[in-house]
Coordinates of N, CA, C and O in Angstrom, one line a residue:
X1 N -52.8 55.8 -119.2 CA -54.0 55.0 -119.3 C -54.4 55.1 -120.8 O -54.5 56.2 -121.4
X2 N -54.5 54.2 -121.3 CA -55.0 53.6 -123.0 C -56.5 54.2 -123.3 O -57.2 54.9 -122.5
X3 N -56.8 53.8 -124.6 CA -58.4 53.6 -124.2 C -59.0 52.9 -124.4 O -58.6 52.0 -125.0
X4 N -60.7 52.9 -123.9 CA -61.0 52.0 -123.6 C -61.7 50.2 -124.1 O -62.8 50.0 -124.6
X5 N -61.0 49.5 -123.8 CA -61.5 48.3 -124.6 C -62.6 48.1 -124.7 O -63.3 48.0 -123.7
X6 N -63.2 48.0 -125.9 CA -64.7 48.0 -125.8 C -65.6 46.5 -126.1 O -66.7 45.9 -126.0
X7 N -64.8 46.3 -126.5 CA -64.9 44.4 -127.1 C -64.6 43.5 -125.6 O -65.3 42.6 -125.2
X8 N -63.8 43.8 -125.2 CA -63.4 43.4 -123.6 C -64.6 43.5 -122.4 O -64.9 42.8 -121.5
X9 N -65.1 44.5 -122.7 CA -66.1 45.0 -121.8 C -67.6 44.1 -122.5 O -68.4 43.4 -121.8
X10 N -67.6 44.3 -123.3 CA -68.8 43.6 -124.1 C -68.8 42.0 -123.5 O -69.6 41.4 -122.8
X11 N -67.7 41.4 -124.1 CA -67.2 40.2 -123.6 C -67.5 39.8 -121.7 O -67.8 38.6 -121.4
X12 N -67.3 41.0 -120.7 CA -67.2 40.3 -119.5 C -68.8 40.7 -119.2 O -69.5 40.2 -118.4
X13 N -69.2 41.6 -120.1 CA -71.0 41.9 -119.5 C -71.6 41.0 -120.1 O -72.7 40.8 -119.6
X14 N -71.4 40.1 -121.2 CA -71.7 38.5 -122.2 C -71.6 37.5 -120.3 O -72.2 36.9 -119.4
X15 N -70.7 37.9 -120.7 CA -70.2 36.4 -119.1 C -70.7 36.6 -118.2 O -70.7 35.7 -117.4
X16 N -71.2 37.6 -117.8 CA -71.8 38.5 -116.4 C -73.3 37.8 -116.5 O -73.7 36.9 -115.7
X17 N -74.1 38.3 -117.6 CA -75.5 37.5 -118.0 C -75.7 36.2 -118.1 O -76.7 35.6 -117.7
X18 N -74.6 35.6 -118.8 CA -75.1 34.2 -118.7 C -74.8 33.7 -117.0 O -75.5 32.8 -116.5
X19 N -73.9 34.3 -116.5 CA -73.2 34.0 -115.0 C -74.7 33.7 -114.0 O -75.0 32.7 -113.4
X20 N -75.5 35.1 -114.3 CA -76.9 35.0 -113.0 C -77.4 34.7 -114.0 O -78.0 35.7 -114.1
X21 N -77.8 34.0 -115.1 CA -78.5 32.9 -115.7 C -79.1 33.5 -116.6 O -80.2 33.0 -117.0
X22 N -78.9 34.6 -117.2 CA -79.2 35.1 -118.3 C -79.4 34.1 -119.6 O -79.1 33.0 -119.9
X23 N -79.9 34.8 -120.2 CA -79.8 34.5 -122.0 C -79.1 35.9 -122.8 O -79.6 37.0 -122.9
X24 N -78.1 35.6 -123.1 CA -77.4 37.2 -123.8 C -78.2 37.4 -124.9 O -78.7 38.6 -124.9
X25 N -78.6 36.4 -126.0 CA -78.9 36.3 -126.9 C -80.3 36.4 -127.0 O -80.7 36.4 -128.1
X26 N -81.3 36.4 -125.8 CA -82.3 37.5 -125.5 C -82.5 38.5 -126.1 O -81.7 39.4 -126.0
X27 N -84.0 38.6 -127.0 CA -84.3 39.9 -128.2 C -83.4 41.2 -127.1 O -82.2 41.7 -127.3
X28 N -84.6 41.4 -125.5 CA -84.2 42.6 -124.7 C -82.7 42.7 -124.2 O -82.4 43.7 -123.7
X29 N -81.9 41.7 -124.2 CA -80.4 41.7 -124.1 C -79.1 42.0 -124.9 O -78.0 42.4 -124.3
X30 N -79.2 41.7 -126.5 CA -78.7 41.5 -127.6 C -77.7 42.0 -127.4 O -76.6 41.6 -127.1
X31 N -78.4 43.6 -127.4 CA -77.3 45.0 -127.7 C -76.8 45.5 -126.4 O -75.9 46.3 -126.6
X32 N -77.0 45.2 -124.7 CA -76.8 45.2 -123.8 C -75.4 45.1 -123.5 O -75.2 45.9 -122.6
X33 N -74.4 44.5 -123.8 CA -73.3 44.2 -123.7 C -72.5 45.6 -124.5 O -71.5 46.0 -123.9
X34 N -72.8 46.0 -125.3 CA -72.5 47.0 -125.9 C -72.9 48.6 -125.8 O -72.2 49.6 -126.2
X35 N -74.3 48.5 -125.2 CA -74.7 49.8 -124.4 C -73.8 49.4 -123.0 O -73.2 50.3 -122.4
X36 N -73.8 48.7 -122.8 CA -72.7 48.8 -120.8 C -71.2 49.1 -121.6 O -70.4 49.7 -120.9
X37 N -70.9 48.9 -122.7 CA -69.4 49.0 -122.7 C -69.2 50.8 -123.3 O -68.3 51.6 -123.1
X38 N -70.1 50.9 -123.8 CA -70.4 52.6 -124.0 C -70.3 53.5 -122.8 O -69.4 54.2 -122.4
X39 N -71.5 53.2 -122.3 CA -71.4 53.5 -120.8 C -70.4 54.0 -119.9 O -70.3 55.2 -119.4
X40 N -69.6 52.5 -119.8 CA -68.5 52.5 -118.9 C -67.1 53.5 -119.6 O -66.2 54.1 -119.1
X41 N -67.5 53.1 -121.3 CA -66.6 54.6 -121.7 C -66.6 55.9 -121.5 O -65.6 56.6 -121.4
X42 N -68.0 56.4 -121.5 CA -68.4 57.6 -120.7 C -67.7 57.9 -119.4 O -66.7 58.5 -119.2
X43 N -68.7 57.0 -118.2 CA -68.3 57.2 -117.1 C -67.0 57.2 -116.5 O -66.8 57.6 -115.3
X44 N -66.1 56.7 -117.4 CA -64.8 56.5 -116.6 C -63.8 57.4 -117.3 O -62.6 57.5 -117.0
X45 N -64.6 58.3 -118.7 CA -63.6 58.7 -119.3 C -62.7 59.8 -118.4 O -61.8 60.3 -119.2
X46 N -62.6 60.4 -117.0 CA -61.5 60.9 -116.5 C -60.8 59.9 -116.2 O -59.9 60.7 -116.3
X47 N -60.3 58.9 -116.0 CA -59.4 58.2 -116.3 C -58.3 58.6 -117.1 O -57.1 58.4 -116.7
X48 N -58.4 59.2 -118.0 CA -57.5 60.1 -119.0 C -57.2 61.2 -118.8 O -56.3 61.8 -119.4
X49 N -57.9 61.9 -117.8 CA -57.7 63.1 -117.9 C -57.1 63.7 -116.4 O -57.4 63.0 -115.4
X50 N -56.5 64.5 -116.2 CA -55.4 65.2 -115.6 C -56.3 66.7 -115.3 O -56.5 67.6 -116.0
X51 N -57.0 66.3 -113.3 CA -57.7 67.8 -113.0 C -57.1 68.9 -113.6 O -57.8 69.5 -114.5
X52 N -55.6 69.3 -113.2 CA -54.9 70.0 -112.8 C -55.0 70.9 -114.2 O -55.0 72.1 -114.3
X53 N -55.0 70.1 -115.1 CA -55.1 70.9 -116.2 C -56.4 71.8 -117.2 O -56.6 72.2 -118.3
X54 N -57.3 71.9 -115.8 CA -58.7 72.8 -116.3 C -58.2 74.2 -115.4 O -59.0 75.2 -115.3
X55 N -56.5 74.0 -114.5 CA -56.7 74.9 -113.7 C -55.1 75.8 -114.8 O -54.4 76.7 -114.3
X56 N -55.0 75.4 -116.0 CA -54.4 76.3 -116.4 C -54.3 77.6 -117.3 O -53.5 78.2 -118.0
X57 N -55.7 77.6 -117.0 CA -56.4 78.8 -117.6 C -55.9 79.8 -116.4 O -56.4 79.4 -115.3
X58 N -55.1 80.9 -116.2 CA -55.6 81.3 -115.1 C -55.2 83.2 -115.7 O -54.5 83.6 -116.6
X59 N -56.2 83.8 -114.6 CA -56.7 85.4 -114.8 C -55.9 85.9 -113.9 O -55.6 85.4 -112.8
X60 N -55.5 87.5 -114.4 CA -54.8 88.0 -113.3 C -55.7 89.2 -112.6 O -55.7 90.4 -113.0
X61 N -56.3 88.8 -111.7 CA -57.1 89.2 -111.0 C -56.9 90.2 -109.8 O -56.0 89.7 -109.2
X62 N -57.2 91.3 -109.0 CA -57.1 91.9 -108.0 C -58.3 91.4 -106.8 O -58.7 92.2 -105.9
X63 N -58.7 89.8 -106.8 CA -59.5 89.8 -105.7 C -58.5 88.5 -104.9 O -57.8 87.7 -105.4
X64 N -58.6 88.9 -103.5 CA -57.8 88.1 -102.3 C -58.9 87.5 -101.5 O -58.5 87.2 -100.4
X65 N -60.2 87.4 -101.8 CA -61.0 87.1 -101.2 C -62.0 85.9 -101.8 O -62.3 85.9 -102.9
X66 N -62.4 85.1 -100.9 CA -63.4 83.9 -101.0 C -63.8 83.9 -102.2 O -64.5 84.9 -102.5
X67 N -63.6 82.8 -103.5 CA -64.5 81.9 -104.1 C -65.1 81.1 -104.0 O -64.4 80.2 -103.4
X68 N -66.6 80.6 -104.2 CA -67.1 79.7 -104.2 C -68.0 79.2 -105.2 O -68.9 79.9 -105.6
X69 N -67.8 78.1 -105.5 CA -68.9 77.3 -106.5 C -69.5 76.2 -105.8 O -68.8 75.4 -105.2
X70 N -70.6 76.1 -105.9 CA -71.5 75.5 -104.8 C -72.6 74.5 -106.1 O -72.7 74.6 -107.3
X71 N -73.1 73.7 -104.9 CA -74.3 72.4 -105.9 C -73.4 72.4 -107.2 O -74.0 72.8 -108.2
X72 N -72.2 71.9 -107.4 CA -71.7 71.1 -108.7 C -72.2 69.7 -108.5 O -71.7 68.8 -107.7
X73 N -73.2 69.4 -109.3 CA -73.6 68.0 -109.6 C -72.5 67.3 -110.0 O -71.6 67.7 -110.7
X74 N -72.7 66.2 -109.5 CA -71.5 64.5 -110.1 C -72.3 63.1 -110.3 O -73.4 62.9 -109.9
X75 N -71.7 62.5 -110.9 CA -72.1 61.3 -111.0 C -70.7 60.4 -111.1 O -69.8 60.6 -112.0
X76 N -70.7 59.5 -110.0 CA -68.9 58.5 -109.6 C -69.7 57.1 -109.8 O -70.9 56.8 -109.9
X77 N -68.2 56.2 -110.1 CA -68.6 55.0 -109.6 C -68.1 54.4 -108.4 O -66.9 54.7 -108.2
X78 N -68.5 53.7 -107.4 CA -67.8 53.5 -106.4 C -67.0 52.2 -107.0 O -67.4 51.3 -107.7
X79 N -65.9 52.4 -106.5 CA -64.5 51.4 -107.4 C -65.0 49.9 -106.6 O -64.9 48.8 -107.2
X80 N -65.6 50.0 -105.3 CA -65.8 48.8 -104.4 C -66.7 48.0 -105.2 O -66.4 46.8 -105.5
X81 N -67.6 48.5 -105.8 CA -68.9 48.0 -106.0 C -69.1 48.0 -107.1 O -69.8 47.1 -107.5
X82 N -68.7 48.9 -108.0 CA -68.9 49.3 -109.4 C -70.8 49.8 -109.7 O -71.3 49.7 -110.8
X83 N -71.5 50.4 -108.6 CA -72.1 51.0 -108.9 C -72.1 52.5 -108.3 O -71.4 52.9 -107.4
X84 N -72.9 53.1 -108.9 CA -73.0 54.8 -109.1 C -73.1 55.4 -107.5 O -73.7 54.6 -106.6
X85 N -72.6 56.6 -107.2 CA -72.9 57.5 -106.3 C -73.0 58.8 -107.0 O -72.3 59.1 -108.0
X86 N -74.0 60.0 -106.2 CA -74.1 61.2 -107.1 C -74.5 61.8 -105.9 O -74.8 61.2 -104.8
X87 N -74.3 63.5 -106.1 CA -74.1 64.5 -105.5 C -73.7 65.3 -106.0 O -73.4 65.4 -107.2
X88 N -73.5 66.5 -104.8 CA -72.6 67.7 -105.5 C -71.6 68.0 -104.7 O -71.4 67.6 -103.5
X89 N -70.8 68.7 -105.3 CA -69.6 69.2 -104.7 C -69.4 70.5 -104.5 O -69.5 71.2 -105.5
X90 N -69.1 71.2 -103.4 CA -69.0 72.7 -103.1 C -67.8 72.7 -102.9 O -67.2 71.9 -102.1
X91 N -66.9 73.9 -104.0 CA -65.5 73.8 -103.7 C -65.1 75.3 -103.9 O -65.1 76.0 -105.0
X92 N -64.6 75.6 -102.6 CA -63.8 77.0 -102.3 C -62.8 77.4 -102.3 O -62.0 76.5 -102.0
X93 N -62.1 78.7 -102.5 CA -60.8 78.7 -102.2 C -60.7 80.5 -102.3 O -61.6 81.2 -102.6
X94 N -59.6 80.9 -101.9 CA -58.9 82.2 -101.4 C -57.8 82.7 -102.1 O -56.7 82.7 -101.6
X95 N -58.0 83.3 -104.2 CA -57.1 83.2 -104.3 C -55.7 84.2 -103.8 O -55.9 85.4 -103.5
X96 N -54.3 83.6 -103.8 CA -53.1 84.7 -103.8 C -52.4 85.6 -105.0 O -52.4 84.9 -106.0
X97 N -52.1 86.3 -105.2 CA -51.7 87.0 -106.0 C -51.9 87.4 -107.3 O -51.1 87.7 -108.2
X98 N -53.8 87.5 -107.2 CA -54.8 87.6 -108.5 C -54.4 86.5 -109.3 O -54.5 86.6 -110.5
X99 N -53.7 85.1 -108.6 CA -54.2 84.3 -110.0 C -55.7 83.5 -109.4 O -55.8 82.8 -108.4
X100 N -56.5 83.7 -110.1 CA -58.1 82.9 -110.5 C -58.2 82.1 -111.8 O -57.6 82.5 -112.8
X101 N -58.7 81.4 -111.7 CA -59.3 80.5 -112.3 C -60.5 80.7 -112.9 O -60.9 81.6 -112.1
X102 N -61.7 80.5 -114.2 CA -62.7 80.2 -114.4 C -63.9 79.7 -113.8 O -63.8 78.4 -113.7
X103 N -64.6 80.0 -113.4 CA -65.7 79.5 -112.2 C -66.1 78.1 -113.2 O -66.6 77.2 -112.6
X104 N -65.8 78.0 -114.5 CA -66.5 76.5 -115.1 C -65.3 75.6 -115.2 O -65.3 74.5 -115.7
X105 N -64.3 76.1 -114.8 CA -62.8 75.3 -114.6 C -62.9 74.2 -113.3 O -62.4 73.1 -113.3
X106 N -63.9 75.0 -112.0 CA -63.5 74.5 -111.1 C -64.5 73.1 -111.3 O -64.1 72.1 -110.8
X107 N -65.6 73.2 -112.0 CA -67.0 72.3 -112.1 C -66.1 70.8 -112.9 O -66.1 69.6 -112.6
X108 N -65.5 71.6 -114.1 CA -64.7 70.6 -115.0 C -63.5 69.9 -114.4 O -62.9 69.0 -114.9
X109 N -63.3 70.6 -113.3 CA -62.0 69.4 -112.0 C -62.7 68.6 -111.3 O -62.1 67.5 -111.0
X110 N -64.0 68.7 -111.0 CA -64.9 67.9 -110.0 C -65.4 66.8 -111.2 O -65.2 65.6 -111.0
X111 N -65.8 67.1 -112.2 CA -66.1 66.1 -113.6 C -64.9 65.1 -113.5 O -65.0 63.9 -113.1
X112 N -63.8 65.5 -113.8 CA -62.5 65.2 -114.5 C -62.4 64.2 -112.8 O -63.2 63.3 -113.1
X113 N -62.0 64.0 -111.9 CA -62.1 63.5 -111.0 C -63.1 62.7 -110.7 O -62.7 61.5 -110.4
X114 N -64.1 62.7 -110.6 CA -65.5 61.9 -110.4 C -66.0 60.9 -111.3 O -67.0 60.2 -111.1
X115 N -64.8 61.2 -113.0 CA -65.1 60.2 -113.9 C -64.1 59.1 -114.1 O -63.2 58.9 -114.9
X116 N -64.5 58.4 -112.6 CA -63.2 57.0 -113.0 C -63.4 56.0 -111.7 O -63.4 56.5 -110.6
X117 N -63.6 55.1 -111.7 CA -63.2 54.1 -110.2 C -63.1 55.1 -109.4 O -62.1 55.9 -109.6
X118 N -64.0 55.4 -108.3 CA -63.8 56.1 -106.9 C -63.8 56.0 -105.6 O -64.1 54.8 -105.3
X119 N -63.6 56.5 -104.8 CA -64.0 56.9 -103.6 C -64.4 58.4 -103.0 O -63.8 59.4 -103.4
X120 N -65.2 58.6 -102.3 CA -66.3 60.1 -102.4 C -64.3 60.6 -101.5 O -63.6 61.5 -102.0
X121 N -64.1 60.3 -100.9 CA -62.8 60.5 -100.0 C -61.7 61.3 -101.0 O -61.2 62.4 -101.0
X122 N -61.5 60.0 -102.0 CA -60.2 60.6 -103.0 C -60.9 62.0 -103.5 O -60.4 63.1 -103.2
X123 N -62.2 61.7 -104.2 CA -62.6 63.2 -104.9 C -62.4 64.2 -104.0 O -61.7 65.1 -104.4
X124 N -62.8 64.1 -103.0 CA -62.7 65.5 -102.0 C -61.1 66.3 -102.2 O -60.6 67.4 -102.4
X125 N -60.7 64.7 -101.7 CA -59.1 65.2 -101.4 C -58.7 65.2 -102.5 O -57.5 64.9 -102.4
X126 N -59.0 65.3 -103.8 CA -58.3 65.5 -105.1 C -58.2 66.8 -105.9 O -57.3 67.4 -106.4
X127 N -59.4 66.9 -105.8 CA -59.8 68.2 -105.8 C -59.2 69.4 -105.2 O -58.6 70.1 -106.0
X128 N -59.2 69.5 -103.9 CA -58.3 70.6 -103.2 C -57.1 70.1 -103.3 O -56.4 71.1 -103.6
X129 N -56.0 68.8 -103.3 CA -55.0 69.2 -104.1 C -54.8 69.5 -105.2 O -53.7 70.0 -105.4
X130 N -55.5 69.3 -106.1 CA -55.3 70.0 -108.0 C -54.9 71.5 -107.7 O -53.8 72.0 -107.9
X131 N -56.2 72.2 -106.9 CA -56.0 73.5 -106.8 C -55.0 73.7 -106.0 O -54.3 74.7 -106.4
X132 N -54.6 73.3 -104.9 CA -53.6 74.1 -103.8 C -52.2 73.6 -105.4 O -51.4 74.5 -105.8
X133 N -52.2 72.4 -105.9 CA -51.0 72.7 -106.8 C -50.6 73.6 -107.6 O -49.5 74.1 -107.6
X134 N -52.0 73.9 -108.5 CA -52.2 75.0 -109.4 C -52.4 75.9 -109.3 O -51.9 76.5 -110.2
X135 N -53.0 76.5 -108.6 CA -53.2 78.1 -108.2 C -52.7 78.9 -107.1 O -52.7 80.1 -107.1
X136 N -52.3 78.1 -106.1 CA -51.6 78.2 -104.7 C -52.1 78.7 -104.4 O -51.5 79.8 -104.8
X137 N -53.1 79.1 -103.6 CA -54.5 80.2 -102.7 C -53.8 79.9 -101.5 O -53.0 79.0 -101.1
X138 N -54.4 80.9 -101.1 CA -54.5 81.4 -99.3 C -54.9 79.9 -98.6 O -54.3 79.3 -97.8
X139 N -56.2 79.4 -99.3 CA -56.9 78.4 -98.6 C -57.6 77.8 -99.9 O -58.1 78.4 -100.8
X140 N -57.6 76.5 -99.6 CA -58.8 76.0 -100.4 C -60.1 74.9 -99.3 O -59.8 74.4 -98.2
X141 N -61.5 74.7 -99.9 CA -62.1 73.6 -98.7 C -62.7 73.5 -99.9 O -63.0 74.4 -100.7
X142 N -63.1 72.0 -99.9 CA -63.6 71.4 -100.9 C -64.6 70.8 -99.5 O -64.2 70.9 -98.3
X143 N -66.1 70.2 -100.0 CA -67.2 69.7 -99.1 C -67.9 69.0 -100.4 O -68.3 69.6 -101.5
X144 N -68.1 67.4 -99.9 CA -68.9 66.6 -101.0 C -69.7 66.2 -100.1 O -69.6 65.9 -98.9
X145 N -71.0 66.1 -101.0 CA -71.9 65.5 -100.2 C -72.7 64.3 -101.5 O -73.0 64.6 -102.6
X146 N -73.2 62.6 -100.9 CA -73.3 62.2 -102.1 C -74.2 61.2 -101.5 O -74.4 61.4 -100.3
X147 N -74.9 60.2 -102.1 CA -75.9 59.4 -102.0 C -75.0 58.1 -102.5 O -74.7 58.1 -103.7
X148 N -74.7 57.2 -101.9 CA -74.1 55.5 -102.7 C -75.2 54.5 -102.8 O -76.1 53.9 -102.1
X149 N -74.8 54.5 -104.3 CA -76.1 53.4 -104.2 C -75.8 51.8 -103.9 O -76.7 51.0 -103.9
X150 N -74.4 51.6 -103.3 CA -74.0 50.8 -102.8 C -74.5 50.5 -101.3 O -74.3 49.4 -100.7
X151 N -75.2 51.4 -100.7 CA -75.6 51.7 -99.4 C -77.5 51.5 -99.3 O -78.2 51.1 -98.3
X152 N -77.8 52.0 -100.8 CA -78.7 52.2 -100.6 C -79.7 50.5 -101.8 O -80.8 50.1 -101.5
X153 N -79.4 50.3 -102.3 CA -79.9 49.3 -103.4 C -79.1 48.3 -103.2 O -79.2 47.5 -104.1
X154 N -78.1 47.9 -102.2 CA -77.5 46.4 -101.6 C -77.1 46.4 -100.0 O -77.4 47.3 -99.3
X155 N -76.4 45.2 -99.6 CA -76.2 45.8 -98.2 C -76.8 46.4 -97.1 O -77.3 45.5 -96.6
X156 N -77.0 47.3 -96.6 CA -77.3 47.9 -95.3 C -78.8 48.7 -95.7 O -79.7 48.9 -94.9
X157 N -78.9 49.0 -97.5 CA -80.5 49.4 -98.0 C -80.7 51.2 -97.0 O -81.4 51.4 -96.0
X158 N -80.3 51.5 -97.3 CA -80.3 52.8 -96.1 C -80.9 54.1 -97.4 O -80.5 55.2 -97.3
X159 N -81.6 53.8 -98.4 CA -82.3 55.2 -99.6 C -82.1 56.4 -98.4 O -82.4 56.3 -97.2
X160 N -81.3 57.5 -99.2 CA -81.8 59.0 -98.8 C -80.3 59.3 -98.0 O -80.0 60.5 -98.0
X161 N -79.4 58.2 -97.5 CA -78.3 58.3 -96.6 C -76.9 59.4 -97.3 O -76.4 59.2 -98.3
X162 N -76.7 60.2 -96.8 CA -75.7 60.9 -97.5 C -74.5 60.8 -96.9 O -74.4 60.6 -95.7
X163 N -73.4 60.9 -97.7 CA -72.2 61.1 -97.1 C -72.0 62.3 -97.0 O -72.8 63.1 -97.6
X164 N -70.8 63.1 -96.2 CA -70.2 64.1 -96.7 C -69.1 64.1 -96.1 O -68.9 63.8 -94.9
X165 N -67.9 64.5 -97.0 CA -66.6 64.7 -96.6 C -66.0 65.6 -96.9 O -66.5 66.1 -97.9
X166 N -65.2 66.1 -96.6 CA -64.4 67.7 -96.8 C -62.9 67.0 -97.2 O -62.5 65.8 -97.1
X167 N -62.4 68.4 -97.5 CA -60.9 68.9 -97.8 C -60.7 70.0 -97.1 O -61.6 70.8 -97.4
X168 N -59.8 70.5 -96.3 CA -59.4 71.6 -96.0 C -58.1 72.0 -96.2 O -57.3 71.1 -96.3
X169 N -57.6 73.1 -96.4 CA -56.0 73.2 -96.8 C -56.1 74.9 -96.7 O -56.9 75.7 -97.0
X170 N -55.0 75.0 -96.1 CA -54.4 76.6 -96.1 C -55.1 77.4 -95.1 O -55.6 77.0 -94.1
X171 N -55.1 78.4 -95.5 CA -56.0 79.0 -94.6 C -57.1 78.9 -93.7 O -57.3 79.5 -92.6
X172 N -57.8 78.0 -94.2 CA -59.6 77.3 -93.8 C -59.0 76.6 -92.6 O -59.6 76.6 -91.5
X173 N -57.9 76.1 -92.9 CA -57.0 74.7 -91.4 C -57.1 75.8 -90.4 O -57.8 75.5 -89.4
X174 N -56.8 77.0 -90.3 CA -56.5 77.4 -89.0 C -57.6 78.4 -88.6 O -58.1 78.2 -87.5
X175 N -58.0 79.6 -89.4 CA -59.1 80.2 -89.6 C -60.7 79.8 -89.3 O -61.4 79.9 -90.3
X176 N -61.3 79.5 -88.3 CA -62.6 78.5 -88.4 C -63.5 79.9 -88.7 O -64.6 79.5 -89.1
X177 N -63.3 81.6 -88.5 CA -64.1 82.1 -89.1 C -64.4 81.9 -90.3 O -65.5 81.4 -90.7
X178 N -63.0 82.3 -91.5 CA -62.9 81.6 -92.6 C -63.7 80.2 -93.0 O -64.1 80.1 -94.2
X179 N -63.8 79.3 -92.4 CA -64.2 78.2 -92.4 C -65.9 78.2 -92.1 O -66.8 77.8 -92.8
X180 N -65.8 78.6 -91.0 CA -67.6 79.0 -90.9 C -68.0 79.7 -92.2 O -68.6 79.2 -93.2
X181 N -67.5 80.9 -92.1 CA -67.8 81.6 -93.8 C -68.2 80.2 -94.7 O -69.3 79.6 -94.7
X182 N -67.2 79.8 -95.2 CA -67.7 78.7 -96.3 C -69.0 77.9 -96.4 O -69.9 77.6 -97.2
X183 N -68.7 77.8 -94.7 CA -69.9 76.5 -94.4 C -71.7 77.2 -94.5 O -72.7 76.8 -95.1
X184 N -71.4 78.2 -93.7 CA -72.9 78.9 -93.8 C -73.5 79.4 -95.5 O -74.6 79.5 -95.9
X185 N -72.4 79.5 -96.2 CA -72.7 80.0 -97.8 C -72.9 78.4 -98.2 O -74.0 78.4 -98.8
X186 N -72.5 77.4 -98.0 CA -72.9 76.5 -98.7 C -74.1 75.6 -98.1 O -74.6 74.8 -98.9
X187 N -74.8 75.7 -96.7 CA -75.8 75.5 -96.0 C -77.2 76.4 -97.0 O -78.3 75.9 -97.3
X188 N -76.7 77.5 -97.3 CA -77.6 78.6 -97.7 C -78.5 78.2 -98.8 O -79.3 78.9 -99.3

């Protein structure tokens, strides 16, 4: 992936305004084309970026037992719609053979994933595979929970509706104590 055209972007948010009957050339419009093309450089800058590689920090640790990082805020675009969904993401895992990770590693895979054309689905399930690639834990369970403003500001209008979808992998798959564990710490 390149980066990002910014004259291109300016150009189709020009055509966008005049499209629903805009005036581009509107004092409150001018620079509009150019703040959205900013924007969309922000928001999509994981596009470039590769989770897997916030997980190669890793510590040689003596713990075999439950991590968890919980309420990781996000902000996605939904790829359908091209507008915003936000939430957080609670993402756990069990590491094997003291390798650990950074507790701000795991926040910077949920970033690095959530900044690009999405679906709340891929994130979940991207996330717990980065990690089961890179660190190979006992278990990992990733749980997103998020608000689409596709749901809620077009369409069906439904303010306040949340999604939530998981990842499970390893240990969590067969273990539902393990799995309860997770769930009640991230309820809490």
């Amino acid at each position: 992936m390149g980066q990002v055209d910014l004259k291109k972007i300016e150009h189709a948010v020009t055509l966008i305004l005049e499209a629903i009957g805009e005036d581009p050339s509107r004092e409150g419009l001018l620079d509009t084309p150019k703040r959205v093309a900013k924007m969309y450089e922000e928001v999509f800058s994981g596009l470039n970026e590769d989770p897997a590689e916030h997980f190669k920090t890793i510590f040689g640790e003596k713990h075999e037992e439950l991590v968890l990082v919980k309420d990781i805020s996000f902000f996605s675009m939904c790829e359908h719609h091209l507008v915003p969904f936000f939430g957080q993401a609670h993402v756990a895992y069990i590491p094997k053979g003291g390798k650990v990770t950074g507790l701000s590693k795991l926040a910077r895979a949920v970033e690095a994933v959530a900044k690009r054309p999405q679906l709340q689905e891929r994130i979940t399930s991207s996330i717990a595979d980065s990690i089961v690639h890179s660190l190979e834990p006992y278990g990992v369970m990733v749980v997103v929970e998020a608000e689409h403003m596709c749901m809620t500001m077009r369409g069906v209008k439904k303010p306040g509706a949340k999604t939530v979808t998981s990842a499970v992998r390893g240990v969590f798959l067969k273990d539902e104590a393990a799995r309860a564990e997770v769930l009640s710490l991230i309820k809490r």
